[in-house]
PDB file of C-alpha atoms in Angstrom:
ATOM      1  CA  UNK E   1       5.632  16.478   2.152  1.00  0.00           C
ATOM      2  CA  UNK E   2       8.449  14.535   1.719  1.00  0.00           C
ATOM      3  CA  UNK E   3       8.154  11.133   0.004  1.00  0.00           C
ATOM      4  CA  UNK E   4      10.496   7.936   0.150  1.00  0.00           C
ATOM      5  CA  UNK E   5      10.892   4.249   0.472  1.00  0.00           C
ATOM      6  CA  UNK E   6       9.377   2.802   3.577  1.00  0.00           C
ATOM      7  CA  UNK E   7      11.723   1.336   5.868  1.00  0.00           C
ATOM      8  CA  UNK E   8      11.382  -1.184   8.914  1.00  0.00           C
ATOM      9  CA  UNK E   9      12.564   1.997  10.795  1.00  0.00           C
ATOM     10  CA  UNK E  10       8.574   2.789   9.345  1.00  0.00           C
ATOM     11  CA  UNK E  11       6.752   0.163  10.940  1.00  0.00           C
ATOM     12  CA  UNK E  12       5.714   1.173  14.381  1.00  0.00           C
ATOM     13  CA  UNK E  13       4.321   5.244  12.646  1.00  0.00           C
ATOM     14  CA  UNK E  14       2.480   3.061  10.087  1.00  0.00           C
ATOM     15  CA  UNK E  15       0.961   0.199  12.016  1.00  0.00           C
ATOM     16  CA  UNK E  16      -0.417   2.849  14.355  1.00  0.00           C
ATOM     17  CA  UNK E  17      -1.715   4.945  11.001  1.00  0.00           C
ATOM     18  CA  UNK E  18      -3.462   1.722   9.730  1.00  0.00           C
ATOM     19  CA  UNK E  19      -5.105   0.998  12.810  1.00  0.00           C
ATOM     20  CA  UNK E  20      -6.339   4.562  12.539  1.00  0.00           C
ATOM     21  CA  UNK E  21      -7.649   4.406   8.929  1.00  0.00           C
ATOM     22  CA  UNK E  22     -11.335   3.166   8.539  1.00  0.00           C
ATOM     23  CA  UNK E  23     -11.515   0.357   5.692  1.00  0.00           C
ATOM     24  CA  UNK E  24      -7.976  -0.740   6.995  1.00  0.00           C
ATOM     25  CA  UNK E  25      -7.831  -4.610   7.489  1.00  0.00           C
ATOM     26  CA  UNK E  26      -4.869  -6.083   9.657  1.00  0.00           C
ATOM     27  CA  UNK E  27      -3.990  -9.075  10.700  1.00  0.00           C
ATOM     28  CA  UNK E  28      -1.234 -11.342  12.106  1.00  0.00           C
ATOM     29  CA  UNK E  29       0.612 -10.683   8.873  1.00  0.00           C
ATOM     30  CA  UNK E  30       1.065  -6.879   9.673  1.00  0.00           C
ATOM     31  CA  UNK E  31       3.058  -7.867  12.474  1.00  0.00           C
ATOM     32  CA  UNK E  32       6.652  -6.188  12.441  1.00  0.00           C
ATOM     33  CA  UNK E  33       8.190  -9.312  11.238  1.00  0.00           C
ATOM     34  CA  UNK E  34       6.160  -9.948   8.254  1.00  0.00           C
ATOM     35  CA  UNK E  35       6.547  -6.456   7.545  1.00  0.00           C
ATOM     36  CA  UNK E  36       9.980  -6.346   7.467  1.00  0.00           C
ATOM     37  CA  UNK E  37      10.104  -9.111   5.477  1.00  0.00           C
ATOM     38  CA  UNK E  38       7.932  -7.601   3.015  1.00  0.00           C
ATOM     39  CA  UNK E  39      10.022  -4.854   2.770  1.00  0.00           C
ATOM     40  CA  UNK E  40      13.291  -6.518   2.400  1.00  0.00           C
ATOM     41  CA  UNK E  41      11.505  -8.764  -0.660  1.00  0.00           C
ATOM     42  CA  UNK E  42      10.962  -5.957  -2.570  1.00  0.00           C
ATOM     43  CA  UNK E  43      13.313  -3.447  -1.916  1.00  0.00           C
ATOM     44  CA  UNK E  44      12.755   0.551  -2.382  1.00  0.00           C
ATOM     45  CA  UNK E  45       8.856   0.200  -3.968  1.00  0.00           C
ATOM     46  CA  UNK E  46       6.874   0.898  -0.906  1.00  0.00           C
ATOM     47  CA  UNK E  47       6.823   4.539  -0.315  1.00  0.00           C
ATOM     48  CA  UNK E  48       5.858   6.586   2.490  1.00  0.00           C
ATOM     49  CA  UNK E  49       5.200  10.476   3.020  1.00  0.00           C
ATOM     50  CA  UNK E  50       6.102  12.389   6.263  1.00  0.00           C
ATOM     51  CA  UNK E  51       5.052  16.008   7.002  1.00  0.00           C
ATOM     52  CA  UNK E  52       7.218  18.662   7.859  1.00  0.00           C
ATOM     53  CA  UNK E  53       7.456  18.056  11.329  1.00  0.00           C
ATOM     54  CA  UNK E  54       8.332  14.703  10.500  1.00  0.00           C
ATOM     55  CA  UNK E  55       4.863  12.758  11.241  1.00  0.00           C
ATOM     56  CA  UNK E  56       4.168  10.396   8.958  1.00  0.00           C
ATOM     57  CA  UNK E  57       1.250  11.222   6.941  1.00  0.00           C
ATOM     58  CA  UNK E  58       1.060   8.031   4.328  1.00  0.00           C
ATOM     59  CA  UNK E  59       1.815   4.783   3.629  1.00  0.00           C
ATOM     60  CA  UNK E  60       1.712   2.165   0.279  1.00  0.00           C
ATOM     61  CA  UNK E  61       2.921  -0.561   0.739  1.00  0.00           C
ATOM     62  CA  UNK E  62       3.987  -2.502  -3.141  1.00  0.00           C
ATOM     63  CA  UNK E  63       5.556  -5.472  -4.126  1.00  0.00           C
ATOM     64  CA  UNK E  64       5.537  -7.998  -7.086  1.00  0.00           C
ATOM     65  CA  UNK E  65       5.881 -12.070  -8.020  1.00  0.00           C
ATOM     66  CA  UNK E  66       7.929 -11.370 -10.972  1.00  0.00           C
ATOM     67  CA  UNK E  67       4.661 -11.071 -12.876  1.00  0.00           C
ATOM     68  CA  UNK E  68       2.333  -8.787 -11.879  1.00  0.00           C
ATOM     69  CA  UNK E  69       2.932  -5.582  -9.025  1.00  0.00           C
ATOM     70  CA  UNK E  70       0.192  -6.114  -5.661  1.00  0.00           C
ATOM     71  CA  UNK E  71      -0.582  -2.740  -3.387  1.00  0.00           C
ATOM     72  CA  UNK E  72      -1.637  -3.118   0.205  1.00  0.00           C
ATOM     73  CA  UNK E  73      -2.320  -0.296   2.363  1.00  0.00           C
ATOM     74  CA  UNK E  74      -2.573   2.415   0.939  1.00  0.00           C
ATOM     75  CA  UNK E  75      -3.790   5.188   3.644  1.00  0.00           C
ATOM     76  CA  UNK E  76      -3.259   8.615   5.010  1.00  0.00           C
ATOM     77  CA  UNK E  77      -3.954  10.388   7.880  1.00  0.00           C
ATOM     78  CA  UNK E  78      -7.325  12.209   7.633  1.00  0.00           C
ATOM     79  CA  UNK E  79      -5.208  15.516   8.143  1.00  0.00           C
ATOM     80  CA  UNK E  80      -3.329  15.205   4.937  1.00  0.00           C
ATOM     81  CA  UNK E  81      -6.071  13.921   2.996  1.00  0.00           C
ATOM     82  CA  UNK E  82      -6.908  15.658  -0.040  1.00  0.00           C
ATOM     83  CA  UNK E  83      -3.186  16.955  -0.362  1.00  0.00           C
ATOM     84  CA  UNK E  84      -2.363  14.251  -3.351  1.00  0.00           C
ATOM     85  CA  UNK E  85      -0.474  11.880  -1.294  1.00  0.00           C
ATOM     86  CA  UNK E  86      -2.002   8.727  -1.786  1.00  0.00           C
ATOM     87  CA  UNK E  87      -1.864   9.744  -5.094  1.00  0.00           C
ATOM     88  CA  UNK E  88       1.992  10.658  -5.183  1.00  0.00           C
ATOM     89  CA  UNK E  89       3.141   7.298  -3.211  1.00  0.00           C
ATOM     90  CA  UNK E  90       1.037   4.876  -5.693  1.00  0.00           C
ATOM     91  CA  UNK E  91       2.575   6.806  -9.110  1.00  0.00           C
ATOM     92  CA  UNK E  92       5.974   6.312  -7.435  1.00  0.00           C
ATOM     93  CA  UNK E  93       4.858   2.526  -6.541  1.00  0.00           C
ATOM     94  CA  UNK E  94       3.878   2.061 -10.041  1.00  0.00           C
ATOM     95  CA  UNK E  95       7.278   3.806 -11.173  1.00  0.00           C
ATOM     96  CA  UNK E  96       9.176   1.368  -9.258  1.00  0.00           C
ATOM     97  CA  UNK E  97       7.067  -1.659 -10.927  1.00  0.00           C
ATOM     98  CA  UNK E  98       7.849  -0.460 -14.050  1.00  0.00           C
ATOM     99  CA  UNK E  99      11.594  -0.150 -13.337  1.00  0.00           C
ATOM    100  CA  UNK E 100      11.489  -3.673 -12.634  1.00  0.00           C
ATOM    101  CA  UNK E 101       9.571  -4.716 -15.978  1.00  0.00           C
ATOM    102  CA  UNK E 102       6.261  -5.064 -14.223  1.00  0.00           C
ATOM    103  CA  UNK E 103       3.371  -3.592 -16.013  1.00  0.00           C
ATOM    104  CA  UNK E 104       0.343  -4.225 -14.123  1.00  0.00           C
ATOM    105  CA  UNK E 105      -0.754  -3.788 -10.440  1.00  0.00           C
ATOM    106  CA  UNK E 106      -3.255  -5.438  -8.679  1.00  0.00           C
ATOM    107  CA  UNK E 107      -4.913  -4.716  -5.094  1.00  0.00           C
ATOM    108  CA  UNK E 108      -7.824  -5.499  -3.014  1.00  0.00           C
ATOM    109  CA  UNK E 109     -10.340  -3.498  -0.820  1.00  0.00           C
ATOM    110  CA  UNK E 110     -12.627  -4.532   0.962  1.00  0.00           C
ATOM    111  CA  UNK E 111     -16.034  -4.481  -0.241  1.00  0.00           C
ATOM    112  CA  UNK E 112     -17.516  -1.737   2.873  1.00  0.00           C
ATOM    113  CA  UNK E 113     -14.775   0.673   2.487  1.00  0.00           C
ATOM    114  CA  UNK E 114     -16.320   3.321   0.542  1.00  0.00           C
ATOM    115  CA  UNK E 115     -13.801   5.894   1.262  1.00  0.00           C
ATOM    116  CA  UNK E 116     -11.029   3.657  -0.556  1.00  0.00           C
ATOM    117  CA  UNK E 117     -13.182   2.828  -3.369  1.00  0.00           C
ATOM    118  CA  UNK E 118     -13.713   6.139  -4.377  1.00  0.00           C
ATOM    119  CA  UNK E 119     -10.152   6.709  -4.245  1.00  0.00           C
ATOM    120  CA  UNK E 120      -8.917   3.943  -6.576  1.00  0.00           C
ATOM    121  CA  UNK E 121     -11.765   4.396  -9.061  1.00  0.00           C
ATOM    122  CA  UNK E 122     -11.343   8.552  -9.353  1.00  0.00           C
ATOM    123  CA  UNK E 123      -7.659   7.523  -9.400  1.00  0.00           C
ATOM    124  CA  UNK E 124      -8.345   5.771 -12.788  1.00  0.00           C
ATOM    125  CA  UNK E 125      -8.046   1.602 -11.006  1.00  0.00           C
ATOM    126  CA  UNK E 126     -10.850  -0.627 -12.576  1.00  0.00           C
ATOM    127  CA  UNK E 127     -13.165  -2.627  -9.670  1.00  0.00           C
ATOM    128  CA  UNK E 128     -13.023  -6.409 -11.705  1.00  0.00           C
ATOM    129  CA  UNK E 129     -16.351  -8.309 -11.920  1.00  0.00           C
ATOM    130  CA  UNK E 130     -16.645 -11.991 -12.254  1.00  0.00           C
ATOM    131  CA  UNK E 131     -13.169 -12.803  -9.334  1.00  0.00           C
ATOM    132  CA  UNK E 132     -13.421 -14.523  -6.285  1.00  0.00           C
ATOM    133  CA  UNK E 133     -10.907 -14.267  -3.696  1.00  0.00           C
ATOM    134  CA  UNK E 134      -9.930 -17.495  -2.006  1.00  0.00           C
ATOM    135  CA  UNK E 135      -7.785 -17.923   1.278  1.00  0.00           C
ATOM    136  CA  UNK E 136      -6.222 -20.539   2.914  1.00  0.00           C
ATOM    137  CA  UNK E 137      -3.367 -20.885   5.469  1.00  0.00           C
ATOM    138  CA  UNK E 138      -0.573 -23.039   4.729  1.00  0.00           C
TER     139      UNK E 138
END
């Protein structure tokens, strides 16, 4: 596998990846614009994988507030899973966060994706009690 940055040149391999992965939540703020935007915000921490052939097998997506680091999909193709790439994009997410003086990372799953729970927790992430997520749109 070869692992990187994710570019814009990313989006259209990794939109069609999420909407692939169970557990995956999109919405109008996955579009390519937003993406992009994302990307450009917080240059080089997102990191993707691509197989040999030059598929891509894996996306996380990371960014930060100047505080604390935030992960958002996180996923790979059920034909590279168990290969250590989810693992290998968030330590190099979380080695960009820390080149920027960020030492904690938060993320969210939601609460039905079993899959993606196991993964953080046997990855060594903490599921918080006692937080509520609120939304709004501005």
């Amino acid at each position: 596998m070869l692992y990187r940055p994710m570019t814009a040149d990313d989006y259209e391999a990794a939109y069609h990846l999420w909407e692939n992965t169970d557990g995956m939540g999109l919405s109008e703020a996955d579009s390519r614009g937003e993406i992009v935007r994302y990307l450009e915000r917080n240059p080089g921490i997102s990191q993707v994988c691509v197989n040999e052939d030059g598929t891509l097998a894996g996306t996380a997506m990371c960014g930060h507030d100047g505080r604390r680091g935030y992960m958002y999909h996180v996923a790979v193709s059920s034909d590279s899973r168990g290969s250590g790439a989810g693992r290998e994009m968030v330590t190099r997410c979380l080695e960009r966060l820390r080149e920027e003086g960020i030492m904690k990372c938060h993320l969210m799953v939601i609460g039905h994706n079993s899959l993606g729970r196991s993964f953080w927790t046997g990855t060594g992430w903490q599921e918080r009690d006692g937080l509520v997520l609120f939304s709004r749109n501005s």
